[in-house]
Short mmCIF file of N, CA and C in Angstrom, two decimals:
data_model
loop_
_atom_site.label_atom_id
_atom_site.label_comp_id
_atom_site.label_asym_id
_atom_site.label_seq_id
_atom_site.Cartn_x
_atom_site.Cartn_y
_atom_site.Cartn_z
N MET A 53 147.85 131.46 82.19
CA MET A 53 147.29 131.51 80.87
C MET A 53 148.29 132.11 79.89
N LEU A 54 148.85 133.26 80.17
CA LEU A 54 149.84 133.89 79.31
C LEU A 54 151.21 133.86 79.98
N ASP A 55 151.48 132.82 80.72
CA ASP A 55 152.69 132.73 81.52
C ASP A 55 153.96 132.80 80.68
N ASN A 56 153.95 132.29 79.47
CA ASN A 56 155.15 132.23 78.64
C ASN A 56 155.36 133.48 77.79
N VAL A 57 154.45 134.44 77.89
CA VAL A 57 154.55 135.65 77.07
C VAL A 57 155.12 136.77 77.91
N PRO A 58 156.26 137.33 77.49
CA PRO A 58 156.78 138.49 78.23
C PRO A 58 155.83 139.66 78.03
N CYS A 59 155.51 140.34 79.09
CA CYS A 59 154.53 141.41 78.94
C CYS A 59 154.90 142.62 79.79
N GLY A 60 154.54 143.75 79.25
CA GLY A 60 154.69 145.00 79.98
C GLY A 60 153.43 145.26 80.79
N SER A 61 153.37 146.43 81.36
CA SER A 61 152.24 146.74 82.24
C SER A 61 150.91 146.80 81.48
N LEU A 62 150.94 147.26 80.23
CA LEU A 62 149.68 147.33 79.47
C LEU A 62 149.13 145.93 79.18
N LEU A 63 149.99 145.04 78.70
CA LEU A 63 149.55 143.67 78.43
C LEU A 63 149.13 142.97 79.71
N GLN A 64 149.86 143.19 80.79
CA GLN A 64 149.51 142.59 82.08
C GLN A 64 148.14 143.07 82.54
N SER A 65 147.87 144.34 82.33
CA SER A 65 146.57 144.90 82.70
C SER A 65 145.44 144.23 81.92
N HIS A 66 145.66 144.03 80.62
CA HIS A 66 144.64 143.36 79.80
C HIS A 66 144.47 141.90 80.21
N ALA A 67 145.57 141.23 80.49
CA ALA A 67 145.49 139.83 80.91
C ALA A 67 144.72 139.70 82.22
N THR A 68 144.97 140.61 83.15
CA THR A 68 144.25 140.60 84.42
C THR A 68 142.76 140.85 84.20
N HIS A 69 142.45 141.80 83.33
CA HIS A 69 141.06 142.10 83.00
C HIS A 69 140.36 140.88 82.39
N LEU A 70 141.02 140.22 81.46
CA LEU A 70 140.43 139.04 80.82
C LEU A 70 140.22 137.91 81.84
N GLU A 71 141.16 137.74 82.74
CA GLU A 71 141.01 136.70 83.76
C GLU A 71 139.84 137.02 84.69
N GLU A 72 139.66 138.28 85.04
CA GLU A 72 138.51 138.68 85.86
C GLU A 72 137.19 138.42 85.13
N MET A 73 137.17 138.74 83.84
CA MET A 73 135.96 138.49 83.05
C MET A 73 135.67 136.99 82.96
N ARG A 74 136.70 136.19 82.81
CA ARG A 74 136.54 134.74 82.74
C ARG A 74 135.97 134.21 84.06
N THR A 75 136.50 134.69 85.17
CA THR A 75 136.02 134.26 86.48
C THR A 75 134.56 134.66 86.67
N THR A 76 134.22 135.87 86.28
CA THR A 76 132.82 136.32 86.38
C THR A 76 131.90 135.46 85.53
N ALA A 77 132.34 135.13 84.32
CA ALA A 77 131.54 134.27 83.44
C ALA A 77 131.34 132.89 84.07
N LEU A 78 132.39 132.35 84.69
CA LEU A 78 132.27 131.05 85.36
C LEU A 78 131.28 131.12 86.52
N GLU A 79 131.32 132.21 87.29
CA GLU A 79 130.39 132.38 88.40
C GLU A 79 128.95 132.43 87.88
N LEU A 80 128.72 133.16 86.79
CA LEU A 80 127.38 133.25 86.21
C LEU A 80 126.91 131.89 85.68
N LEU A 81 127.81 131.16 85.05
CA LEU A 81 127.47 129.83 84.54
C LEU A 81 127.08 128.89 85.69
N VAL A 82 127.87 128.90 86.75
CA VAL A 82 127.56 128.05 87.91
C VAL A 82 126.22 128.44 88.51
N ASN A 83 125.96 129.73 88.64
CA ASN A 83 124.67 130.18 89.18
C ASN A 83 123.51 129.69 88.32
N ALA A 84 123.67 129.80 87.01
CA ALA A 84 122.61 129.35 86.10
C ALA A 84 122.39 127.84 86.22
N GLU A 85 123.47 127.08 86.26
CA GLU A 85 123.36 125.62 86.39
C GLU A 85 122.70 125.25 87.72
N MET A 86 123.02 125.96 88.79
CA MET A 86 122.40 125.68 90.09
C MET A 86 120.90 125.97 90.03
N GLN A 87 120.52 127.06 89.37
CA GLN A 87 119.10 127.40 89.26
C GLN A 87 118.34 126.37 88.44
N LEU A 88 119.04 125.69 87.55
CA LEU A 88 118.42 124.63 86.77
C LEU A 88 118.38 123.29 87.52
N GLY A 89 118.88 123.30 88.76
CA GLY A 89 118.83 122.09 89.58
C GLY A 89 119.93 121.09 89.29
N ARG A 90 121.01 121.51 88.68
CA ARG A 90 122.10 120.60 88.32
C ARG A 90 123.21 120.59 89.35
N HIS A 91 122.83 120.68 90.62
CA HIS A 91 123.83 120.77 91.68
C HIS A 91 124.72 119.54 91.77
N ARG A 92 124.15 118.34 91.61
CA ARG A 92 124.97 117.12 91.68
C ARG A 92 126.03 117.08 90.58
N GLU A 93 125.60 117.44 89.38
CA GLU A 93 126.51 117.41 88.23
C GLU A 93 127.62 118.45 88.35
N LEU A 94 127.37 119.52 89.09
CA LEU A 94 128.33 120.60 89.23
C LEU A 94 129.43 120.33 90.25
N ILE A 95 129.23 119.37 91.12
CA ILE A 95 130.18 119.17 92.22
C ILE A 95 131.62 118.98 91.74
N PRO A 96 131.90 118.12 90.76
CA PRO A 96 133.30 117.97 90.32
C PRO A 96 133.88 119.28 89.77
N GLU A 97 133.09 120.00 88.99
CA GLU A 97 133.55 121.28 88.44
C GLU A 97 133.80 122.29 89.55
N LEU A 98 132.91 122.34 90.52
CA LEU A 98 133.08 123.27 91.64
C LEU A 98 134.33 122.93 92.46
N ARG A 99 134.60 121.65 92.65
CA ARG A 99 135.82 121.27 93.37
C ARG A 99 137.05 121.78 92.62
N SER A 100 137.05 121.68 91.29
CA SER A 100 138.16 122.19 90.49
C SER A 100 138.27 123.71 90.59
N LEU A 101 137.13 124.38 90.53
CA LEU A 101 137.14 125.84 90.62
C LEU A 101 137.64 126.32 91.98
N VAL A 102 137.27 125.62 93.05
CA VAL A 102 137.73 125.98 94.38
C VAL A 102 139.26 125.82 94.48
N LEU A 103 139.78 124.77 93.87
CA LEU A 103 141.24 124.59 93.88
C LEU A 103 141.95 125.65 93.05
N ALA A 104 141.36 126.02 91.92
CA ALA A 104 141.98 127.01 91.04
C ALA A 104 141.84 128.44 91.59
N HIS A 105 140.78 128.68 92.37
CA HIS A 105 140.49 130.02 92.90
C HIS A 105 140.22 129.92 94.41
N PRO A 106 141.23 129.62 95.20
CA PRO A 106 141.00 129.33 96.62
C PRO A 106 140.42 130.49 97.43
N LEU A 107 140.58 131.72 96.98
CA LEU A 107 140.04 132.86 97.73
C LEU A 107 138.70 133.35 97.19
N ASN A 108 138.15 132.66 96.21
CA ASN A 108 136.86 133.04 95.63
C ASN A 108 135.74 132.42 96.47
N GLU A 109 135.15 133.23 97.31
CA GLU A 109 134.11 132.75 98.23
C GLU A 109 132.88 132.24 97.48
N SER A 110 132.62 132.80 96.32
CA SER A 110 131.44 132.39 95.54
C SER A 110 131.54 130.92 95.13
N PHE A 111 132.69 130.49 94.64
CA PHE A 111 132.84 129.08 94.24
C PHE A 111 132.73 128.15 95.45
N HIS A 112 133.33 128.55 96.56
CA HIS A 112 133.22 127.75 97.79
C HIS A 112 131.75 127.64 98.22
N THR A 113 131.06 128.77 98.18
CA THR A 113 129.66 128.80 98.60
C THR A 113 128.82 127.88 97.75
N GLN A 114 129.00 127.95 96.44
CA GLN A 114 128.22 127.10 95.54
C GLN A 114 128.54 125.62 95.78
N LEU A 115 129.80 125.32 96.09
CA LEU A 115 130.15 123.93 96.41
C LEU A 115 129.43 123.46 97.67
N ILE A 116 129.42 124.29 98.69
CA ILE A 116 128.74 123.94 99.94
C ILE A 116 127.24 123.71 99.68
N VAL A 117 126.63 124.61 98.92
CA VAL A 117 125.20 124.48 98.61
C VAL A 117 124.94 123.23 97.78
N ALA A 118 125.76 123.00 96.75
CA ALA A 118 125.57 121.82 95.89
C ALA A 118 125.69 120.54 96.70
N LEU A 119 126.66 120.47 97.59
CA LEU A 119 126.81 119.28 98.44
C LEU A 119 125.63 119.13 99.39
N GLY A 120 125.20 120.25 99.98
CA GLY A 120 124.06 120.20 100.89
C GLY A 120 122.78 119.74 100.19
N LYS A 121 122.54 120.27 98.99
CA LYS A 121 121.36 119.87 98.23
C LYS A 121 121.45 118.43 97.74
N SER A 122 122.65 117.89 97.68
CA SER A 122 122.86 116.51 97.23
C SER A 122 122.87 115.52 98.40
N GLN A 123 122.45 116.00 99.56
CA GLN A 123 122.41 115.16 100.76
C GLN A 123 123.80 114.67 101.17
N ARG A 124 124.81 115.46 100.91
CA ARG A 124 126.19 115.14 101.28
C ARG A 124 126.63 116.12 102.36
N ARG A 125 125.91 116.05 103.47
CA ARG A 125 126.05 117.01 104.56
C ARG A 125 127.46 117.07 105.12
N GLY A 126 128.07 115.92 105.36
CA GLY A 126 129.43 115.89 105.91
C GLY A 126 130.43 116.58 104.99
N GLU A 127 130.29 116.33 103.70
CA GLU A 127 131.19 116.96 102.73
C GLU A 127 130.94 118.47 102.66
N ALA A 128 129.67 118.87 102.78
CA ALA A 128 129.34 120.30 102.76
C ALA A 128 129.96 121.00 103.97
N LEU A 129 129.87 120.36 105.13
CA LEU A 129 130.47 120.95 106.33
C LEU A 129 131.99 121.01 106.21
N ARG A 130 132.58 120.00 105.60
CA ARG A 130 134.03 120.00 105.38
C ARG A 130 134.43 121.12 104.42
N ALA A 131 133.62 121.34 103.37
CA ALA A 131 133.90 122.41 102.42
C ALA A 131 133.84 123.78 103.11
N TYR A 132 132.88 123.94 104.03
CA TYR A 132 132.81 125.19 104.80
C TYR A 132 134.05 125.34 105.67
N HIS A 133 134.43 124.28 106.34
CA HIS A 133 135.62 124.32 107.19
C HIS A 133 136.86 124.69 106.37
N ASP A 134 136.98 124.11 105.18
CA ASP A 134 138.12 124.41 104.31
C ASP A 134 138.13 125.90 103.93
N LEU A 135 136.97 126.44 103.56
CA LEU A 135 136.88 127.86 103.22
C LEU A 135 137.28 128.71 104.42
N ARG A 136 136.74 128.38 105.56
CA ARG A 136 137.05 129.16 106.77
C ARG A 136 138.55 129.14 107.07
N PHE A 137 139.16 127.97 106.94
CA PHE A 137 140.60 127.84 107.19
C PHE A 137 141.40 128.69 106.20
N ILE A 138 141.06 128.62 104.92
CA ILE A 138 141.78 129.39 103.90
C ILE A 138 141.67 130.89 104.17
N LEU A 139 140.45 131.35 104.44
CA LEU A 139 140.26 132.78 104.69
C LEU A 139 141.00 133.24 105.94
N GLN A 140 140.99 132.41 106.98
CA GLN A 140 141.71 132.76 108.21
C GLN A 140 143.22 132.80 107.97
N GLU A 141 143.74 131.77 107.32
CA GLU A 141 145.19 131.67 107.09
C GLU A 141 145.70 132.76 106.14
N GLU A 142 144.98 132.99 105.07
CA GLU A 142 145.46 133.92 104.03
C GLU A 142 145.14 135.38 104.34
N LEU A 143 143.96 135.63 104.91
CA LEU A 143 143.50 137.01 105.04
C LEU A 143 143.12 137.43 106.46
N GLY A 144 143.06 136.47 107.38
CA GLY A 144 142.64 136.78 108.74
C GLY A 144 141.16 137.12 108.83
N LEU A 145 140.36 136.57 107.91
CA LEU A 145 138.92 136.87 107.85
C LEU A 145 138.09 135.63 108.12
N ASP A 146 136.83 135.87 108.50
CA ASP A 146 135.83 134.81 108.58
C ASP A 146 135.02 134.83 107.30
N PRO A 147 134.35 133.72 106.98
CA PRO A 147 133.43 133.74 105.84
C PRO A 147 132.35 134.81 106.03
N SER A 148 131.80 135.28 104.93
CA SER A 148 130.76 136.32 104.98
C SER A 148 129.54 135.81 105.74
N ALA A 149 128.69 136.75 106.12
CA ALA A 149 127.46 136.41 106.85
C ALA A 149 126.58 135.46 106.03
N GLY A 150 126.52 135.67 104.73
CA GLY A 150 125.72 134.79 103.87
C GLY A 150 126.21 133.36 103.89
N VAL A 151 127.52 133.19 103.84
CA VAL A 151 128.10 131.83 103.87
C VAL A 151 127.86 131.22 105.25
N GLN A 152 127.94 132.01 106.29
CA GLN A 152 127.69 131.49 107.63
C GLN A 152 126.24 131.03 107.77
N ARG A 153 125.30 131.75 107.13
CA ARG A 153 123.89 131.32 107.15
C ARG A 153 123.73 129.98 106.42
N ILE A 154 124.42 129.82 105.31
CA ILE A 154 124.37 128.56 104.57
C ILE A 154 124.95 127.44 105.43
N HIS A 155 126.04 127.72 106.11
CA HIS A 155 126.65 126.73 107.02
C HIS A 155 125.64 126.31 108.08
N GLN A 156 124.95 127.30 108.64
CA GLN A 156 123.94 127.00 109.66
C GLN A 156 122.81 126.16 109.09
N ALA A 157 122.42 126.45 107.85
CA ALA A 157 121.36 125.66 107.20
C ALA A 157 121.80 124.22 107.02
N VAL A 158 123.06 124.01 106.67
CA VAL A 158 123.56 122.64 106.51
C VAL A 158 123.62 121.96 107.88
N LEU A 159 124.10 122.69 108.89
CA LEU A 159 124.19 122.11 110.24
C LEU A 159 122.83 121.67 110.76
N THR A 160 121.81 122.47 110.50
CA THR A 160 120.48 122.18 111.05
C THR A 160 119.59 121.45 110.05
N SER A 161 120.16 121.08 108.90
CA SER A 161 119.40 120.40 107.84
C SER A 161 118.17 121.21 107.44
N ASP A 162 118.34 122.52 107.31
CA ASP A 162 117.25 123.41 106.92
C ASP A 162 117.07 123.35 105.40
N GLU A 163 116.30 122.39 104.95
CA GLU A 163 116.07 122.18 103.51
C GLU A 163 115.41 123.40 102.87
N ARG A 164 114.56 124.07 103.61
CA ARG A 164 113.85 125.24 103.07
C ARG A 164 114.85 126.32 102.65
N LEU A 165 115.84 126.60 103.49
CA LEU A 165 116.83 127.60 103.15
C LEU A 165 117.73 127.13 102.01
N LEU A 166 118.15 125.89 102.05
CA LEU A 166 119.01 125.39 100.97
C LEU A 166 118.29 125.41 99.63
N GLU A 167 117.01 125.10 99.62
CA GLU A 167 116.26 125.08 98.37
C GLU A 167 116.04 126.49 97.83
N SER A 168 116.07 127.50 98.71
CA SER A 168 115.86 128.87 98.25
C SER A 168 117.12 129.44 97.60
N LEU A 169 118.22 128.72 97.69
CA LEU A 169 119.48 129.23 97.14
C LEU A 169 119.65 128.83 95.69
#
């Protein structure tokens, strides 16, 4: 965003803060859109957000849920696999327990759990 601007530590701190606020706002917007039932329409945006923020588990989770609710089970499982791979490769971690429950819901076609998200 401010890549071409030379900055000291103070400006860098503000830029980091603004980027965190932007990411939080995007997460809130996606949550609101999902609650309004716009999961199908969100899929392209979520794919872009996952690429831009590969370690953001929230965006990955929402993509998995949106795909699952859109009856795109194979793609949802692939999105989970991609998240798991990224977390393992970059951080040596597994997805959170919540994401694992969503994965299980997609695996077992548990519509009740997916609809509660």
